PDB file of C-alpha atoms and ligand atoms in Angstrom:
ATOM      1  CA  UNK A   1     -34.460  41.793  62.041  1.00 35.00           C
ATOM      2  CA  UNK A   2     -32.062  44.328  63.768  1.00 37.00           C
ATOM      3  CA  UNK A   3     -29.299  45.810  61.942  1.00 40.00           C
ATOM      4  CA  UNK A   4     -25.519  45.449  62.278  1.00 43.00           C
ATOM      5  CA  UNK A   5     -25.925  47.233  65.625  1.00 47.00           C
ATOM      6  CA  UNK A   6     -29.426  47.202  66.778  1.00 47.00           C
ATOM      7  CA  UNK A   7     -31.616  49.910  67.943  1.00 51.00           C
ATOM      8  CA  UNK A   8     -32.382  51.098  71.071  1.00 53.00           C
ATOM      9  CA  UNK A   9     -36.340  49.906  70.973  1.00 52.00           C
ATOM     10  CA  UNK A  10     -35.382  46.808  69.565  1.00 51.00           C
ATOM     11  CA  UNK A  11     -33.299  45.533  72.279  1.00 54.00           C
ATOM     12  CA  UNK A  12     -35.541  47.126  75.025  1.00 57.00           C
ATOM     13  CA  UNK A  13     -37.685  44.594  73.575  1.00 62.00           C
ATOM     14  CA  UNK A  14     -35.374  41.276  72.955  1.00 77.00           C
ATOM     15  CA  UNK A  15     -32.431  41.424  75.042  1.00 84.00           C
ATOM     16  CA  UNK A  16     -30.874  38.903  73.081  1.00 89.00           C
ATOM     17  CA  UNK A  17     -30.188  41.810  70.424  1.00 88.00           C
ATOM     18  CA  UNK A  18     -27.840  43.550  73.067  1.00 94.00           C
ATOM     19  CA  UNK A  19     -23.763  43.518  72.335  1.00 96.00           C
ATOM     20  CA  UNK A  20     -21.898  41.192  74.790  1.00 97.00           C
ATOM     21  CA  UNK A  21     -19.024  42.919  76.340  1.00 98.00           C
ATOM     22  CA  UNK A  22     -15.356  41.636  76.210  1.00 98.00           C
ATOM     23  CA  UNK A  23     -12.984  42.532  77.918  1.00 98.00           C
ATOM     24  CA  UNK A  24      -9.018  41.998  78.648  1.00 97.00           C
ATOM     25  CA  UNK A  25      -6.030  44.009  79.682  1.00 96.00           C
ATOM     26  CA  UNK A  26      -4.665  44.184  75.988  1.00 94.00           C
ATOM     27  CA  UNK A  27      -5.315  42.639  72.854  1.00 93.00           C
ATOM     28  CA  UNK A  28      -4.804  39.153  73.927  1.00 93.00           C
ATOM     29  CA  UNK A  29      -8.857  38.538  74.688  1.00 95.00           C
ATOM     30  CA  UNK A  30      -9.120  38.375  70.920  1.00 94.00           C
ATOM     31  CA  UNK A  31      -8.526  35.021  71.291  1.00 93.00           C
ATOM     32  CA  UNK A  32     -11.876  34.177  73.341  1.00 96.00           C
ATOM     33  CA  UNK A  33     -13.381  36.768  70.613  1.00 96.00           C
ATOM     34  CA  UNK A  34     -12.175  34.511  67.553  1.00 95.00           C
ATOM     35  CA  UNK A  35     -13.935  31.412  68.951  1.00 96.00           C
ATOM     36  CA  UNK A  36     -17.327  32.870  70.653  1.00 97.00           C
ATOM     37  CA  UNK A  37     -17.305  34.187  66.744  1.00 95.00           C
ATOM     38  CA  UNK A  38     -16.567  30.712  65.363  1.00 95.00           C
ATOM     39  CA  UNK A  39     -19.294  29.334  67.322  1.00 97.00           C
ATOM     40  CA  UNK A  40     -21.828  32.087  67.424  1.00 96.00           C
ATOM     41  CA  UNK A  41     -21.275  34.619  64.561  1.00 95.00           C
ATOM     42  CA  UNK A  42     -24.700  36.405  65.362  1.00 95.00           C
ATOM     43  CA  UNK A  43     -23.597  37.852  67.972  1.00 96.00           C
ATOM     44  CA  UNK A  44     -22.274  41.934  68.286  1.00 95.00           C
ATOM     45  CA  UNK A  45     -19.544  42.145  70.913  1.00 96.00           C
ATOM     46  CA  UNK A  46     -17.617  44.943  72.228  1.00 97.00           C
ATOM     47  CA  UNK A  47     -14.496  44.481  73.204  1.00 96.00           C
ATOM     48  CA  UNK A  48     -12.383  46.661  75.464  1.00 97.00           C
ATOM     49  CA  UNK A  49      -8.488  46.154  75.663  1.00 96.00           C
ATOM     50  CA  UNK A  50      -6.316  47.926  78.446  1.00 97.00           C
ATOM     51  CA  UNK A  51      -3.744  48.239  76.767  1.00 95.00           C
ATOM     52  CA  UNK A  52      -2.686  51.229  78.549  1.00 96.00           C
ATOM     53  CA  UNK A  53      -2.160  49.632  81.439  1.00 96.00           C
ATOM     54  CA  UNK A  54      -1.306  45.844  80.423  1.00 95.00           C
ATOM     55  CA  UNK A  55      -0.110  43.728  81.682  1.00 96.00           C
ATOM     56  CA  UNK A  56      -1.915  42.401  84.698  1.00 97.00           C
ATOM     57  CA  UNK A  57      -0.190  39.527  85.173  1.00 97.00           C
ATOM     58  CA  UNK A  58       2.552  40.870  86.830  1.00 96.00           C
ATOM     59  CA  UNK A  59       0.439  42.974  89.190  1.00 97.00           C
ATOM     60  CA  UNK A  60      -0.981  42.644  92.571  1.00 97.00           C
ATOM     61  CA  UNK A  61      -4.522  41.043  93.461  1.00 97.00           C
ATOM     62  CA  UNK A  62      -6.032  44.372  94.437  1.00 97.00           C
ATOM     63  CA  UNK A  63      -4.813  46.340  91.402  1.00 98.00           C
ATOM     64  CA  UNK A  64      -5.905  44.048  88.879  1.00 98.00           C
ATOM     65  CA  UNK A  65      -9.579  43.850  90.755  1.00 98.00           C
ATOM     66  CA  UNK A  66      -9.495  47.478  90.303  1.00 97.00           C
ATOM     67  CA  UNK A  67      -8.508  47.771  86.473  1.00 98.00           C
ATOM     68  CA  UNK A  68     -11.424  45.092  86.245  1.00 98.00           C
ATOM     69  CA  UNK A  69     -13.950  47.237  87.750  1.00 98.00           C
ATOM     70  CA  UNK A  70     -13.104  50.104  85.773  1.00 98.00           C
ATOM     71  CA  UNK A  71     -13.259  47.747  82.771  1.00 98.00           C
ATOM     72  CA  UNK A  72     -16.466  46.577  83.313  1.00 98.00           C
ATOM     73  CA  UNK A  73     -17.646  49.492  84.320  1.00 97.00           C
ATOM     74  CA  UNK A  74     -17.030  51.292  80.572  1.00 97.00           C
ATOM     75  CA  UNK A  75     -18.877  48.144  78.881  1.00 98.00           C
ATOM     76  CA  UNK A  76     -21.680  48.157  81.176  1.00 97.00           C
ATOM     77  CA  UNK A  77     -22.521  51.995  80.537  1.00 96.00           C
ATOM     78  CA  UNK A  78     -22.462  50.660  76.716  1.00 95.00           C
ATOM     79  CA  UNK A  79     -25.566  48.348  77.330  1.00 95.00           C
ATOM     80  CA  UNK A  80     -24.018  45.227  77.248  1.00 97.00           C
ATOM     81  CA  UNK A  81     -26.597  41.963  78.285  1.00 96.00           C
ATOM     82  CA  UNK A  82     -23.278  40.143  79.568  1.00 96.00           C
ATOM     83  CA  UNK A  83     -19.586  40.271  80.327  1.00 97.00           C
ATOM     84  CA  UNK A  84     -16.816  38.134  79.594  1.00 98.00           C
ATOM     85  CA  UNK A  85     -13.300  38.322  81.454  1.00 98.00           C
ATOM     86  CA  UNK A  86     -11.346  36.975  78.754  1.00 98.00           C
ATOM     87  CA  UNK A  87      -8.117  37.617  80.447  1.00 97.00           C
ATOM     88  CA  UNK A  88      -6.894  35.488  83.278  1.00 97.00           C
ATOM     89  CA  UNK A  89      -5.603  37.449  85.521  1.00 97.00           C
ATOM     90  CA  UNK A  90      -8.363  39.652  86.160  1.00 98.00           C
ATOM     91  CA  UNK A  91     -10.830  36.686  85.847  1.00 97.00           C
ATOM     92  CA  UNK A  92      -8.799  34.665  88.636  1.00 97.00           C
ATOM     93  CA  UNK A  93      -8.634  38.480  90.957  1.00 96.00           C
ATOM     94  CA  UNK A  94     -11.342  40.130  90.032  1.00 97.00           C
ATOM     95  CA  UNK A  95     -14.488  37.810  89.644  1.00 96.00           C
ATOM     96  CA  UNK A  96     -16.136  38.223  93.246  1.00 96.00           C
ATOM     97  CA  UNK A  97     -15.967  42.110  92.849  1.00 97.00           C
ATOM     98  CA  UNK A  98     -17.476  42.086  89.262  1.00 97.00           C
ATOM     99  CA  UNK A  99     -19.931  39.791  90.751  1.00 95.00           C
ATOM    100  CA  UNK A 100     -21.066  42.156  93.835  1.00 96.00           C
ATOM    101  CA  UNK A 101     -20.511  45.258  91.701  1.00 97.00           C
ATOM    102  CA  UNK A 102     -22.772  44.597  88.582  1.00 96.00           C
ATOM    103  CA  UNK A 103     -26.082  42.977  88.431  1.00 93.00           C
ATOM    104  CA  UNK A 104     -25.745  40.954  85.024  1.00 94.00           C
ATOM    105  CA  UNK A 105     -24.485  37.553  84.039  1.00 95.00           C
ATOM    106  CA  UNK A 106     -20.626  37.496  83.931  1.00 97.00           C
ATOM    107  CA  UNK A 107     -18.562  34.878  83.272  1.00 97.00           C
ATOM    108  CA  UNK A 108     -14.797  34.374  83.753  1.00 97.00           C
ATOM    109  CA  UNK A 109     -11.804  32.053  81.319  1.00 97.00           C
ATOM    110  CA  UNK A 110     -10.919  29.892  84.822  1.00 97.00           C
ATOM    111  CA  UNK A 111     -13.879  27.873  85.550  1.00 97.00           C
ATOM    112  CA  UNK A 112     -14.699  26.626  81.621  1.00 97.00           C
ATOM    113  CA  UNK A 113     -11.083  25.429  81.698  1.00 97.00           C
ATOM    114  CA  UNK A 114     -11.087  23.800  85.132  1.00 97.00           C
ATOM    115  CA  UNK A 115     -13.892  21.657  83.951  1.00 97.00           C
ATOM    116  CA  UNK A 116     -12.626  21.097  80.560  1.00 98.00           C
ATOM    117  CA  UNK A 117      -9.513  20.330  82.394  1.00 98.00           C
ATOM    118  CA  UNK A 118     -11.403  17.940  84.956  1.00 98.00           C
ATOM    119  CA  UNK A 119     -12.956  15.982  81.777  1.00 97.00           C
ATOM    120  CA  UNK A 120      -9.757  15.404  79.675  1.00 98.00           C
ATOM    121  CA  UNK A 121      -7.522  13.952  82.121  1.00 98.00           C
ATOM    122  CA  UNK A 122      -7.082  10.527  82.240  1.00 98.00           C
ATOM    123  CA  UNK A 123      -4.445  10.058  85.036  1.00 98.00           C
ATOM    124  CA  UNK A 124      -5.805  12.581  87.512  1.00 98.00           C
ATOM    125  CA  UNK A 125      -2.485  15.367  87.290  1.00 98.00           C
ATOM    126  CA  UNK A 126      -3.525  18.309  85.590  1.00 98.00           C
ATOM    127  CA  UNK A 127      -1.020  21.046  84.710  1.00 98.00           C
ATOM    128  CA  UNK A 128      -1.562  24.941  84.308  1.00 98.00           C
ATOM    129  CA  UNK A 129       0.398  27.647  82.853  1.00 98.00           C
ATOM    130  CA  UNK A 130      -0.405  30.957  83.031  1.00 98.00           C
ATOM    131  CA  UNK A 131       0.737  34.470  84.631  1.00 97.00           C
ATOM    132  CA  UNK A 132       2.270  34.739  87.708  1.00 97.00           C
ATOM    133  CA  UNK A 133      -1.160  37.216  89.128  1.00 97.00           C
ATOM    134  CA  UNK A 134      -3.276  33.385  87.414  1.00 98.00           C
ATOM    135  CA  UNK A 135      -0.747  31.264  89.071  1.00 98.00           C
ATOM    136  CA  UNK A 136      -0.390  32.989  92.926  1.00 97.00           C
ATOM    137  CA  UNK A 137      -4.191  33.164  93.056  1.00 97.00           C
ATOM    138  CA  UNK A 138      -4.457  29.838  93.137  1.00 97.00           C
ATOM    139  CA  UNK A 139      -7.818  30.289  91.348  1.00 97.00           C
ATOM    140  CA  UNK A 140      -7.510  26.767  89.395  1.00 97.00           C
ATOM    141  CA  UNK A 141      -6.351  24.497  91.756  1.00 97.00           C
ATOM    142  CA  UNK A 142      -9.178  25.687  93.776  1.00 97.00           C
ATOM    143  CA  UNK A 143     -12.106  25.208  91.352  1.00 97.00           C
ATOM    144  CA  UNK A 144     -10.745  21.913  89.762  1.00 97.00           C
ATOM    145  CA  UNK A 145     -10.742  20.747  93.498  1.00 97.00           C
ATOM    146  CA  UNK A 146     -13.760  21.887  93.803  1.00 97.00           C
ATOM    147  CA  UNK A 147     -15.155  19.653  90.509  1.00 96.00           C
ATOM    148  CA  UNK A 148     -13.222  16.528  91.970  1.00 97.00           C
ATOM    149  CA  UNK A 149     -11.357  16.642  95.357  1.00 97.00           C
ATOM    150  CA  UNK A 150      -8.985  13.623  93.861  1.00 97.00           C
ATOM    151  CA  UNK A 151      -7.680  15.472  91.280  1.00 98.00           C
ATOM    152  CA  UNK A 152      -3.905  17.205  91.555  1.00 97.00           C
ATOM    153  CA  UNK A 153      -3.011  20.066  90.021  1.00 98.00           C
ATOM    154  CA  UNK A 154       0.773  21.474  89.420  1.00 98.00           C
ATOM    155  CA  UNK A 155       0.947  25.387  88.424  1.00 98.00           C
ATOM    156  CA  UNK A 156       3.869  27.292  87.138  1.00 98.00           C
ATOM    157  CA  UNK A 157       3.738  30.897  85.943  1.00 98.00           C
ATOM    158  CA  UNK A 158       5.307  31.379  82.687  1.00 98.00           C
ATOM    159  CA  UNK A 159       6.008  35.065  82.771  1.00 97.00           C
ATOM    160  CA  UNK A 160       8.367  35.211  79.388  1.00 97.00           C
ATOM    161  CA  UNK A 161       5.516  33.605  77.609  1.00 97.00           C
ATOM    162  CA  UNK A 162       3.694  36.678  77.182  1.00 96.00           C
ATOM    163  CA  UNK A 163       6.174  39.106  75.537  1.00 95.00           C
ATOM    164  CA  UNK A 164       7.625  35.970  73.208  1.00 96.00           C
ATOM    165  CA  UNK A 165       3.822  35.915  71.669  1.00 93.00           C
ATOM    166  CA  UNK A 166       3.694  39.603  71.793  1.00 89.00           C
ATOM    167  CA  UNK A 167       6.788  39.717  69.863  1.00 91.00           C
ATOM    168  CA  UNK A 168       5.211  36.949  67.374  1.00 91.00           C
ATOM    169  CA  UNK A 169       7.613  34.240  67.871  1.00 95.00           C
ATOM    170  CA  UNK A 170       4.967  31.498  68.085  1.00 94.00           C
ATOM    171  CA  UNK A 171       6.927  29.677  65.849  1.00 94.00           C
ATOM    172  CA  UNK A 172      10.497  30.012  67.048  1.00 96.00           C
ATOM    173  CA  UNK A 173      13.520  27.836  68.361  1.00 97.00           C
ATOM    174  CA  UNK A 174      14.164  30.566  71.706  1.00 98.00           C
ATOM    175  CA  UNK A 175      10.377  29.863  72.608  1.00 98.00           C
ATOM    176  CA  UNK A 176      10.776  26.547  72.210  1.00 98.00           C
ATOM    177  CA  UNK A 177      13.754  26.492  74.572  1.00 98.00           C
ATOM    178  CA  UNK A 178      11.528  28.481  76.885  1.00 98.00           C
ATOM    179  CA  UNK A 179       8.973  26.391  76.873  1.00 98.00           C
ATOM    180  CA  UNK A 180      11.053  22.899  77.223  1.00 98.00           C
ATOM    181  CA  UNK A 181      12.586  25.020  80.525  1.00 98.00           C
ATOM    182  CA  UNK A 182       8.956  25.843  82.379  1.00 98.00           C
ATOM    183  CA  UNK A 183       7.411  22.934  81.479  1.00 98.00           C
ATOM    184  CA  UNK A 184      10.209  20.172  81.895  1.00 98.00           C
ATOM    185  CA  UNK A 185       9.067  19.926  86.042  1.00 98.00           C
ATOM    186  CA  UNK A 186       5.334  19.623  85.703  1.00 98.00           C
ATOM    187  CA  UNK A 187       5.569  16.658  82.720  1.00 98.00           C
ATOM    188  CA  UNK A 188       8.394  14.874  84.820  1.00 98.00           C
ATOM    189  CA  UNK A 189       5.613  15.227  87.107  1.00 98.00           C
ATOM    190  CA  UNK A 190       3.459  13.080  85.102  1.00 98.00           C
ATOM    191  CA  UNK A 191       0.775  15.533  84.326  1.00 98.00           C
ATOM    192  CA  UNK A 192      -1.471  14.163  81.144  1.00 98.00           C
ATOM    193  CA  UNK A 193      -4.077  17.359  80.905  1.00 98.00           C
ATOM    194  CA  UNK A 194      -2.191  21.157  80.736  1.00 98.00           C
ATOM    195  CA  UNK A 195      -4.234  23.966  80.765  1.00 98.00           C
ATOM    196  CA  UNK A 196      -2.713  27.225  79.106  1.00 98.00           C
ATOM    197  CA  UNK A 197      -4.362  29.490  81.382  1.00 97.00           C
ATOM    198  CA  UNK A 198      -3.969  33.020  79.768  1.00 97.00           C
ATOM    199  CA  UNK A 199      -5.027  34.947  76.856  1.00 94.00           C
ATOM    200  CA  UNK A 200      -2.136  34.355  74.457  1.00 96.00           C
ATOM    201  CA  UNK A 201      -1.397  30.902  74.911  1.00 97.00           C
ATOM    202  CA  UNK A 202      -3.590  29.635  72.542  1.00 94.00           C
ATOM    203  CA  UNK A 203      -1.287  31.174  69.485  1.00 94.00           C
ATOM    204  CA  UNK A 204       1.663  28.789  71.093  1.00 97.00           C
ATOM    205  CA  UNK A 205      -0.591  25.550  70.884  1.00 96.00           C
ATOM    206  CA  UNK A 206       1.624  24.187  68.114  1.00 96.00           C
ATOM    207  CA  UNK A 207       5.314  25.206  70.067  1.00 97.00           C
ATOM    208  CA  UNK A 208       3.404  23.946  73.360  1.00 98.00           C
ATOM    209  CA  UNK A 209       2.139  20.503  72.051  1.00 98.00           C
ATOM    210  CA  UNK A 210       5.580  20.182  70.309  1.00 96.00           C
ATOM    211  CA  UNK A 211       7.282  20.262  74.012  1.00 97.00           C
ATOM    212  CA  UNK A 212       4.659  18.369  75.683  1.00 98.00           C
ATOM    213  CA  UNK A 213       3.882  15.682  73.093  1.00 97.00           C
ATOM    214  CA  UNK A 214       1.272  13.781  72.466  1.00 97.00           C
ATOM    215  CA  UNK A 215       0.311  12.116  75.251  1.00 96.00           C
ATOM    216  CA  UNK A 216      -0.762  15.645  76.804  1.00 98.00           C
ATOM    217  CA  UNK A 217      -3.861  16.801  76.007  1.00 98.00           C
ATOM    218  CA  UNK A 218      -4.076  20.850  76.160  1.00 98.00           C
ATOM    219  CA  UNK A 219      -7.335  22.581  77.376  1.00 98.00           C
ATOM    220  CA  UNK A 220      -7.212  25.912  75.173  1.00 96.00           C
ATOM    221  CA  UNK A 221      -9.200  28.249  77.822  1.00 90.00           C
ATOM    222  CA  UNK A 222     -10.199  30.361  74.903  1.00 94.00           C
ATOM    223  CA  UNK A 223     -12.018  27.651  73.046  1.00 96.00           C
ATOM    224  CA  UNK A 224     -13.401  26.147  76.676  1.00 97.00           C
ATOM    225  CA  UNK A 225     -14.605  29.736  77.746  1.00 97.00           C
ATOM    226  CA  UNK A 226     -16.762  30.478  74.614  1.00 98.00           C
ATOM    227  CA  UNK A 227     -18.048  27.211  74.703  1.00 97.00           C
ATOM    228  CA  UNK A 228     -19.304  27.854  78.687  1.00 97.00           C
ATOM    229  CA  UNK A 229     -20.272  31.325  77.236  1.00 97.00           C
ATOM    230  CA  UNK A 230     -22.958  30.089  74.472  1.00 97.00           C
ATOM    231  CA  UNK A 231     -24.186  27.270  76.776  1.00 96.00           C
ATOM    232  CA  UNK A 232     -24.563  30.036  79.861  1.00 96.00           C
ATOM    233  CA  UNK A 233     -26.686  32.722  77.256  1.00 95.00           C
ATOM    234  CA  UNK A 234     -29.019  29.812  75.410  1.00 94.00           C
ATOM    235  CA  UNK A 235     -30.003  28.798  79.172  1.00 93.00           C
ATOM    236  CA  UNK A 236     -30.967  32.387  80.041  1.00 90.00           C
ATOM    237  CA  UNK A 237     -32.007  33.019  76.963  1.00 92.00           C
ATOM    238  CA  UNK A 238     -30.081  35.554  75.595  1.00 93.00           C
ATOM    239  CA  UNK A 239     -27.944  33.763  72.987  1.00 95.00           C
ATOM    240  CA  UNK A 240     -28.582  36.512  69.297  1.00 94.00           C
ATOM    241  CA  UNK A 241     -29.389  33.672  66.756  1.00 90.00           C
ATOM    242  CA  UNK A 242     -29.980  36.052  63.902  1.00 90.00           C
ATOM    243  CA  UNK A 243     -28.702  39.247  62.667  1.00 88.00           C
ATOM    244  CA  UNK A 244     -25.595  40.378  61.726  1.00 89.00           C
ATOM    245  CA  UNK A 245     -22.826  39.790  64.287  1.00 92.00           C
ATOM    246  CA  UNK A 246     -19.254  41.986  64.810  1.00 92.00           C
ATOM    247  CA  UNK A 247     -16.997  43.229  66.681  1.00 93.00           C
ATOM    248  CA  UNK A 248     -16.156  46.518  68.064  1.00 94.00           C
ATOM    249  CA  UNK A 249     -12.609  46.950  69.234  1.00 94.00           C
ATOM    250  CA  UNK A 250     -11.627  49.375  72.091  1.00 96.00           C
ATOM    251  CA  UNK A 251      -8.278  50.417  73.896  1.00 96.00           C
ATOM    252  CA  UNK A 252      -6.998  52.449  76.251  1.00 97.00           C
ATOM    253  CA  UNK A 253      -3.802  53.317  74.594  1.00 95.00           C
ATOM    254  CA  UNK A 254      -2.752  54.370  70.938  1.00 92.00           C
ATOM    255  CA  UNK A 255      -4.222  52.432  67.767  1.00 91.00           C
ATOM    256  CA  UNK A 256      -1.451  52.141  65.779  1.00 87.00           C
ATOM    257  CA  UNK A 257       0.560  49.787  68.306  1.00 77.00           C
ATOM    258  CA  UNK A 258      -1.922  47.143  68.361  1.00 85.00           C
ATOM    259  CA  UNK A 259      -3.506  46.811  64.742  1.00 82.00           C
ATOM    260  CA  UNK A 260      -1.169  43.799  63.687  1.00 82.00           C
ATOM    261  CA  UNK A 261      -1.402  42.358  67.218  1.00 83.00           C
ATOM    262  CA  UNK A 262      -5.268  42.388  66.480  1.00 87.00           C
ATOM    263  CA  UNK A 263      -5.224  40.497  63.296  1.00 85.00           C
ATOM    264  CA  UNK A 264      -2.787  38.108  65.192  1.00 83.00           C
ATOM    265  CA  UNK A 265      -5.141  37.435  67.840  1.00 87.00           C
ATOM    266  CA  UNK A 266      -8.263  37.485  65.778  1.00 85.00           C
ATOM    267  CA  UNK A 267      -7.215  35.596  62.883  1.00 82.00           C
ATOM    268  CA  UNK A 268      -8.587  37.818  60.380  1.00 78.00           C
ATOM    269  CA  UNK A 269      -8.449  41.358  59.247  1.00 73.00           C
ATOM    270  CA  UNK A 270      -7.845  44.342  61.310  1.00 63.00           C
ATOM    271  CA  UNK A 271     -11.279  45.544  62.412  1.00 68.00           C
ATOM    272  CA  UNK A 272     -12.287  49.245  63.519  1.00 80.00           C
ATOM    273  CA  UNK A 273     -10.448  50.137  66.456  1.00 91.00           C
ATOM    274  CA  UNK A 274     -11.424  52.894  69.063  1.00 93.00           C
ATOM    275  CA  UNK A 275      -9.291  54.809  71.971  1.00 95.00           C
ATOM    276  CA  UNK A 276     -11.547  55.655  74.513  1.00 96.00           C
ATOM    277  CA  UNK A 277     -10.481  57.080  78.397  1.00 94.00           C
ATOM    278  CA  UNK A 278     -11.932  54.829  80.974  1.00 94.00           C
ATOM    279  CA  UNK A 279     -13.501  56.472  84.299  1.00 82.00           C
ATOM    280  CA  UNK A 280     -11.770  56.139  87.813  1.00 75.00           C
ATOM    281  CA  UNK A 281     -14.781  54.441  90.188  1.00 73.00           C
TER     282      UNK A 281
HETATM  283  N1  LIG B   1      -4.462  38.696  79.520  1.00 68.31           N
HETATM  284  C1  LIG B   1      -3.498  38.202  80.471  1.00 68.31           C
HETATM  285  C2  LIG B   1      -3.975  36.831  80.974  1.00 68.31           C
HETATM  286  O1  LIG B   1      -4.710  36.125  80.327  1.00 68.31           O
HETATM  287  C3  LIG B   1      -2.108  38.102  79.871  1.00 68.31           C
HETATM  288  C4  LIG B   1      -1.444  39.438  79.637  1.00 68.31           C
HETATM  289  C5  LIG B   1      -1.269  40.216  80.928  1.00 68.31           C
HETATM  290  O2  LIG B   1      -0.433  39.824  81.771  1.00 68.31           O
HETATM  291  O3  LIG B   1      -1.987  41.171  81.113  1.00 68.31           O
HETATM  292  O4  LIG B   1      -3.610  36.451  82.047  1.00 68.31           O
END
């Protein structure tokens, strides 16, 4: 049985034992971390959070792929059996690259959702919120067309979104406002299926189903990503189904601003939180 974090000759032996790394450009990735821990608590996972460099959302393609790399890159060198891009910016920039860079199985927020989203609607319009880096890629659009060329997707970047979370007004009358503003278009569009397409969207599921009533149905691409992410590690059998699981919480920036955010994101107690300096490649 390995211990909280298992030994060295133990996982050279069961790779299942190894940590799964996690990573995002800030804090927001907790949210992916919350459910793979809902649905597989065995699990160790280290999670690295840029926040010394977050946001990506507003930044270009090439930078983002870059931060990714680098990313990567730390979590690999910590012996990590597989990587999750929680965030969706880097995940809809930055997949290819991770891809051709680093030989183990990596998995992104975009396509989980687009499938999710490809399931749940019933009219054939799906919506999708996210950052305006998510939203110019175009990375949605093209792999729900790729599930099911009849399907039609509207987009809109929501690029206040972020900060409103950030500043913890999930419950709040000027996010609400927001909200009724960016999405008004897309559901006099007649979309039935929305997708919120980043990291901190999930903590406005309440506000967003408020503005976009019942008859939408929301495809939380924190809850669809974990999902993807057990089924993907059973099949190559690396899912940890005993031992004690955890996480392991790293940044790029100062603790102190981002130990409330944490709980926030993670739903439960602040956990131990590292600074570490990531390498240039
Ligand atoms: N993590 C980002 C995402 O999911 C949101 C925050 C940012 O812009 O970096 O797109």
């Amino acid at each position: 049985m390995p211990g909280r974090w298992a030994t060295a000759a133990f996982t050279a032996m069961n790779p299942a034992a190894q940590p799964i790394g996690v990573f995002d450009s800030g804090i927001g990735g907790l949210t992916v971390v919350r459910q793979m821990q809902r649905l597989f608590p065995n699990e160790q996972i280290i999670y690295l959070g840029d926040t010394a460099r977050v946001p990506y959302g507003t930044k270009s393609a090439e930078t983002v792929t870059r931060f990714a790399c680098e990313d990567a890159a730390f979590l690999v060198a910590q012996g990590v059996k597989a990587l999750v891009v929680a965030c969706n910016s880097a995940s809809a920039s930055a997949l290819p690259e991770l891809g051709e860079r680093f030989s183990l199985p990596t998995f992104g927020v975009i396509l989980p959702g687009a499938i999710a989203a490809n399931e749940a609607t019933r009219n054939g319009h799906i919506g999708v919120i996210g950052t305006q880096a998510t939203i110019r890629s175009g990375a949605y659009e093209r792999l729900v067309g790729e599930l099911n060329r009849e399907l039609r997707v509207t987009s809109q970047a929501c690029p206040l979104l972020v900060p409103l979370v950030e500043e913890g007004w999930l419950d709040h009358e000027v996010t609400d406002a927001v909200l009724r503003e960016y999405l008004a278009p897309m559901l006099a569009g007649g979309v039935d299926t929305l997708v919120l397409g980043c990291t901190h969207y999930p903590l406005l599921k309440e506000s967003i189903a408020r503005v976009a009533g019942p008859e939408v149905a929301l495809v939380d691409s924190a809850e669809t990503c974990a999902a993807f992410v057990q089924q993907e590690l059973q099949w190559h059998n690396l899912l940890a189904t005993e031992g004690e699981g955890g996480v392991r919480i790293h940044v790029t920036d100062e603790i102190e601003r981002v130990r409330d955010m944490a709980e926030r994101f993670l739903g439960g107690p602040s956990h131990a939180v590292q600074q570490v300096e990531l390498g240039a490649l």
